[in-house]
Amino acid sequence: MEHVPHWNLESIYPDIDSEAFLADLAAVKTLSGEIQAIVGGCKDLRAFKEWFVQLLETSQRAIDTFETLMAYANAKLTVNTSDEKAMRGLNKAEEVALGIKAAYVQILNALATHKEAVRSLVKKEPELNQYSCIIEEMLEEQRHLMSESEESLAADLNRSGTDSWGRLQEAVSSTSDTVWDEETNERKTVIQLRSMAFDPDRSVREKAFQKELAIWKLHEVSFAYSINGVKGTTITLDRRRGYRDPLERSAMQSRISESVLNALIGSIEKYLPMFRKYLAAKAKLIGVPKLAFFDLFAPVGALHKKYSFDDARSFIVEKFTAFHKPLGDFAESAFDKQWIDAESRPGKVGGAYCTSFPLRKESRILCNFDHSFDGVSTIAHELGHAYHAKVTDSLPALLRQYPMTLAETASIFSQFIIFKGALESATGDERLALIEGFLQDSTQVCVDILSRFYFEKELFAKRAEGDLMPGELCSMMVNAQKRAYGEALDEQYLHPYMWAVKGHYYSSNFSFYNYPYAFGQLFGLGVYTLAQGNDDFGKHYDELLRSTGMDNAQNVGATVGCKIDESAFWEQSLELIGSYVDEFCQLCEAKE
């Protein structure tokens, strides 16, 4: 049997209870105290530059240390969720985070107190110019702060308040199960039921869907209280901080303007008929008048090829290298250095993610490789994230904090390279399956994300007036799905409990954790389109990635000619998706 690798974390820390890990925990506490001392030590404006540089360096050292601790503890825990030692390490890291958060509030207030001196210094000193956008962003954030004591209280209460509501949603949704087979008394968790949406047998998909809905129905009151608690807290805190509404804060966190968001959403809405054309063709192909919600992931075509892990490695490195040699070299190195934990095993979380360790300038990738093309594509996606981290690892911490809107650029780009590479030799059912997989993903991040965006806007508007009952939440969700999917889905089989399914609704720190996915997909495809026929694009690509944490999204996009405040930019990406819709429809017709 082929060996599927586990990652090696020894270069990060020897262990969670090692002297090195414990020393860095202590260092974060010390650095938090140093920051507070520095903040209060600006007495002589003649030494202002020294004060400012010391504040920057100390705070960024604290950020790098804290992020490395958190990433390591989380990495240990996610490959063994019963690892009590890792859980204790994560809790300790979260505790020292409170000091960092308190210090950050003090930093913002100190910058605001001396804002004209700070602006003048950053403008005058060449080595500080790169911080200009970040400083302005921090000053804007300070305008929305409550008092230091209120911010400290809010951060502390979040751990037992909104964070706990979120953990309740996660715990219930990850452990709930039901009887699947009455004769054998076989049980399936809601996670297993949702994965059956990919089953080729429609009766199995429908049975799993109905049983899933029954589980959500059983726990709907718990979820309703949770989402009301999270959104109510968010509304209160955002109002106290002076935001017009949670969407304003979300756009600020995403570093986009209202005009950019409107251009993105408006473009997707304009192209909804294109997505509905694809869904109608799929319905006809699988022999139903209209797709039910449980048909969205129904497999079509056939991908018979099974990839060994070495096959996946060779394919990814080959395709990455053909586009941009440094990307291929990086992927090769990540495989060589055992940065990827690919084996699925008991106690390991599902899904995939990439995490970075700033102090070590390294990344790690977790996935559950299943030898399919999707498994290869997932590794490529996460390697894109790791490459993004590599390109930016020489920058100071404050210039590496890119928003989620731009965080998916390299991953989407890398995934599309692999998709295009697989299409080169694909014919017949294999080609049909590859294209349908791409369109399936695109529909999720454009159409389904749009329904979630509609729902969350209405949720905030109505929650401001009072608590919402489960029936109201379900009705709002169904209406949002009707608005996004239109006539393409059977209205008798929509998913009224998607508000309970998606954990993204249960965070008070990041509202509207939906449209950034659409932004990332369409921005990544737009960048890919610009790369075609440009032999020198690799260098510009690296410059783009390097700049993602240094400016707002509009200025970052402009570095490679992306005008993201104009609908035309988004529409060219949607046209690219449309070209595959047309080919999919042709392939479907050929099978009739």
mmCIF file of C-alpha atoms in Angstrom, residues 242-370:
data_model
loop_
_atom_site.group_PDB
_atom_site.id
_atom_site.type_symbol
_atom_site.label_atom_id
_atom_site.label_comp_id
_atom_site.label_asym_id
_atom_site.label_seq_id
_atom_site.Cartn_x
_atom_site.Cartn_y
_atom_site.Cartn_z
ATOM 1 C CA GLY A 242 -19.843 53.925 15.015
ATOM 2 C CA TYR A 243 -20.322 51.728 11.963
ATOM 3 C CA ARG A 244 -23.354 52.385 9.780
ATOM 4 C CA ASP A 245 -24.052 48.651 9.741
ATOM 5 C CA PRO A 246 -22.123 45.342 9.818
ATOM 6 C CA LEU A 247 -21.674 45.427 6.032
ATOM 7 C CA GLU A 248 -19.695 48.671 6.304
ATOM 8 C CA ARG A 249 -17.331 47.043 8.783
ATOM 9 C CA SER A 250 -17.059 43.921 6.609
ATOM 10 C CA ALA A 251 -16.109 45.973 3.539
ATOM 11 C CA MET A 252 -13.503 47.821 5.588
ATOM 12 C CA GLN A 253 -12.024 44.511 6.785
ATOM 13 C CA SER A 254 -12.029 43.307 3.164
ATOM 14 C CA ARG A 255 -10.298 46.530 2.062
ATOM 15 C CA ILE A 256 -12.866 47.236 -0.611
ATOM 16 C CA SER A 257 -15.125 50.198 -1.236
ATOM 17 C CA GLU A 258 -18.873 50.132 -1.619
ATOM 18 C CA SER A 259 -18.457 50.728 -5.366
ATOM 19 C CA VAL A 260 -16.262 47.615 -5.660
ATOM 20 C CA LEU A 261 -18.779 45.492 -3.754
ATOM 21 C CA ASN A 262 -21.644 46.820 -5.873
ATOM 22 C CA ALA A 263 -19.719 46.077 -9.078
ATOM 23 C CA LEU A 264 -19.035 42.516 -7.901
ATOM 24 C CA ILE A 265 -22.591 41.735 -6.770
ATOM 25 C CA GLY A 266 -24.163 43.485 -9.760
ATOM 26 C CA SER A 267 -22.017 41.516 -12.198
ATOM 27 C CA ILE A 268 -22.932 38.183 -10.628
ATOM 28 C CA GLU A 269 -26.616 39.124 -10.737
ATOM 29 C CA LYS A 270 -26.280 40.058 -14.417
ATOM 30 C CA TYR A 271 -24.849 36.606 -15.195
ATOM 31 C CA LEU A 272 -27.347 34.555 -13.193
ATOM 32 C CA PRO A 273 -29.066 33.405 -16.433
ATOM 33 C CA MET A 274 -25.739 31.867 -17.488
ATOM 34 C CA PHE A 275 -25.515 29.800 -14.305
ATOM 35 C CA ARG A 276 -29.173 28.805 -14.639
ATOM 36 C CA LYS A 277 -28.446 27.624 -18.182
ATOM 37 C CA TYR A 278 -25.808 25.256 -16.785
ATOM 38 C CA LEU A 279 -28.149 24.001 -14.056
ATOM 39 C CA ALA A 280 -30.933 23.393 -16.588
ATOM 40 C CA ALA A 281 -28.562 21.413 -18.815
ATOM 41 C CA LYS A 282 -27.458 19.329 -15.838
ATOM 42 C CA ALA A 283 -31.085 18.648 -14.900
ATOM 43 C CA LYS A 284 -31.802 17.403 -18.408
ATOM 44 C CA LEU A 285 -28.666 15.256 -18.371
ATOM 45 C CA ILE A 286 -29.626 13.457 -15.149
ATOM 46 C CA GLY A 287 -33.239 13.114 -16.290
ATOM 47 C CA VAL A 288 -35.204 15.464 -14.044
ATOM 48 C CA PRO A 289 -37.353 18.506 -14.969
ATOM 49 C CA LYS A 290 -35.508 20.718 -12.478
ATOM 50 C CA LEU A 291 -32.666 20.122 -10.076
ATOM 51 C CA ALA A 292 -33.500 19.719 -6.415
ATOM 52 C CA PHE A 293 -31.060 21.168 -3.903
ATOM 53 C CA PHE A 294 -29.763 17.621 -3.351
ATOM 54 C CA ASP A 295 -28.919 17.362 -7.083
ATOM 55 C CA LEU A 296 -26.462 20.274 -7.142
ATOM 56 C CA PHE A 297 -23.493 17.979 -6.453
ATOM 57 C CA ALA A 298 -24.744 14.961 -8.397
ATOM 58 C CA PRO A 299 -21.809 13.513 -10.364
ATOM 59 C CA VAL A 300 -21.910 13.531 -14.152
ATOM 60 C CA GLY A 301 -19.393 12.114 -16.580
ATOM 61 C CA ALA A 302 -16.665 9.919 -15.148
ATOM 62 C CA LEU A 303 -13.179 10.440 -13.765
ATOM 63 C CA HIS A 304 -11.773 6.922 -13.623
ATOM 64 C CA LYS A 305 -8.148 7.875 -13.074
ATOM 65 C CA LYS A 306 -6.837 7.319 -9.559
ATOM 66 C CA TYR A 307 -3.788 9.307 -8.533
ATOM 67 C CA SER A 308 -1.138 8.008 -6.197
ATOM 68 C CA PHE A 309 0.340 10.707 -3.982
ATOM 69 C CA ASP A 310 3.481 10.628 -6.138
ATOM 70 C CA ASP A 311 1.293 11.050 -9.247
ATOM 71 C CA ALA A 312 -0.315 14.094 -7.652
ATOM 72 C CA ARG A 313 3.083 15.532 -6.811
ATOM 73 C CA SER A 314 4.448 15.045 -10.338
ATOM 74 C CA PHE A 315 1.347 16.485 -12.001
ATOM 75 C CA ILE A 316 1.244 19.569 -9.768
ATOM 76 C CA VAL A 317 4.959 20.323 -10.056
ATOM 77 C CA GLU A 318 4.866 19.885 -13.838
ATOM 78 C CA LYS A 319 1.894 22.217 -14.371
ATOM 79 C CA PHE A 320 3.087 24.821 -11.865
ATOM 80 C CA THR A 321 6.548 24.883 -13.447
ATOM 81 C CA ALA A 322 5.098 25.345 -16.928
ATOM 82 C CA PHE A 323 3.355 28.502 -15.737
ATOM 83 C CA HIS A 324 6.006 29.963 -13.406
ATOM 84 C CA LYS A 325 9.208 28.120 -12.466
ATOM 85 C CA PRO A 326 9.484 29.593 -8.943
ATOM 86 C CA LEU A 327 5.978 28.250 -8.232
ATOM 87 C CA GLY A 328 6.984 24.770 -9.408
ATOM 88 C CA ASP A 329 10.233 24.874 -7.432
ATOM 89 C CA PHE A 330 8.338 25.901 -4.321
ATOM 90 C CA ALA A 331 5.853 23.038 -4.698
ATOM 91 C CA GLU A 332 8.711 20.563 -5.134
ATOM 92 C CA SER A 333 10.335 21.882 -1.971
ATOM 93 C CA ALA A 334 7.096 21.642 0.031
ATOM 94 C CA PHE A 335 6.760 17.965 -0.927
ATOM 95 C CA ASP A 336 10.430 17.272 -0.137
ATOM 96 C CA LYS A 337 10.298 18.936 3.286
ATOM 97 C CA GLN A 338 7.182 17.039 4.402
ATOM 98 C CA TRP A 339 5.009 20.125 4.675
ATOM 99 C CA ILE A 340 1.859 18.202 3.700
ATOM 100 C CA ASP A 341 -0.237 15.978 5.966
ATOM 101 C CA ALA A 342 -2.312 14.069 3.438
ATOM 102 C CA GLU A 343 -3.467 10.820 5.048
ATOM 103 C CA SER A 344 -7.044 10.618 6.290
ATOM 104 C CA ARG A 345 -7.138 8.914 9.699
ATOM 105 C CA PRO A 346 -9.240 8.712 12.885
ATOM 106 C CA GLY A 347 -9.053 11.857 14.995
ATOM 107 C CA LYS A 348 -7.980 14.079 12.123
ATOM 108 C CA VAL A 349 -10.324 16.868 11.020
ATOM 109 C CA GLY A 350 -11.923 16.770 7.599
ATOM 110 C CA GLY A 351 -11.386 19.238 4.783
ATOM 111 C CA ALA A 352 -8.163 21.059 4.033
ATOM 112 C CA TYR A 353 -6.276 24.175 5.058
ATOM 113 C CA CYS A 354 -2.896 25.886 4.853
ATOM 114 C CA THR A 355 -1.275 27.476 7.891
ATOM 115 C CA SER A 356 1.894 29.548 8.192
ATOM 116 C CA PHE A 357 4.505 29.983 10.917
ATOM 117 C CA PRO A 358 5.968 33.492 10.582
ATOM 118 C CA LEU A 359 8.898 32.965 12.972
ATOM 119 C CA ARG A 360 10.119 30.028 10.865
ATOM 120 C CA LYS A 361 9.070 31.353 7.435
ATOM 121 C CA GLU A 362 7.406 28.003 6.745
ATOM 122 C CA SER A 363 3.908 26.712 5.985
ATOM 123 C CA ARG A 364 2.077 23.421 6.413
ATOM 124 C CA ILE A 365 -0.851 21.929 4.513
ATOM 125 C CA LEU A 366 -3.515 19.617 5.904
ATOM 126 C CA CYS A 367 -5.737 17.656 3.521
ATOM 127 C CA ASN A 368 -7.437 14.281 3.291
ATOM 128 C CA PHE A 369 -6.112 12.878 0.025
ATOM 129 C CA ASP A 370 -8.510 10.393 -1.588
#
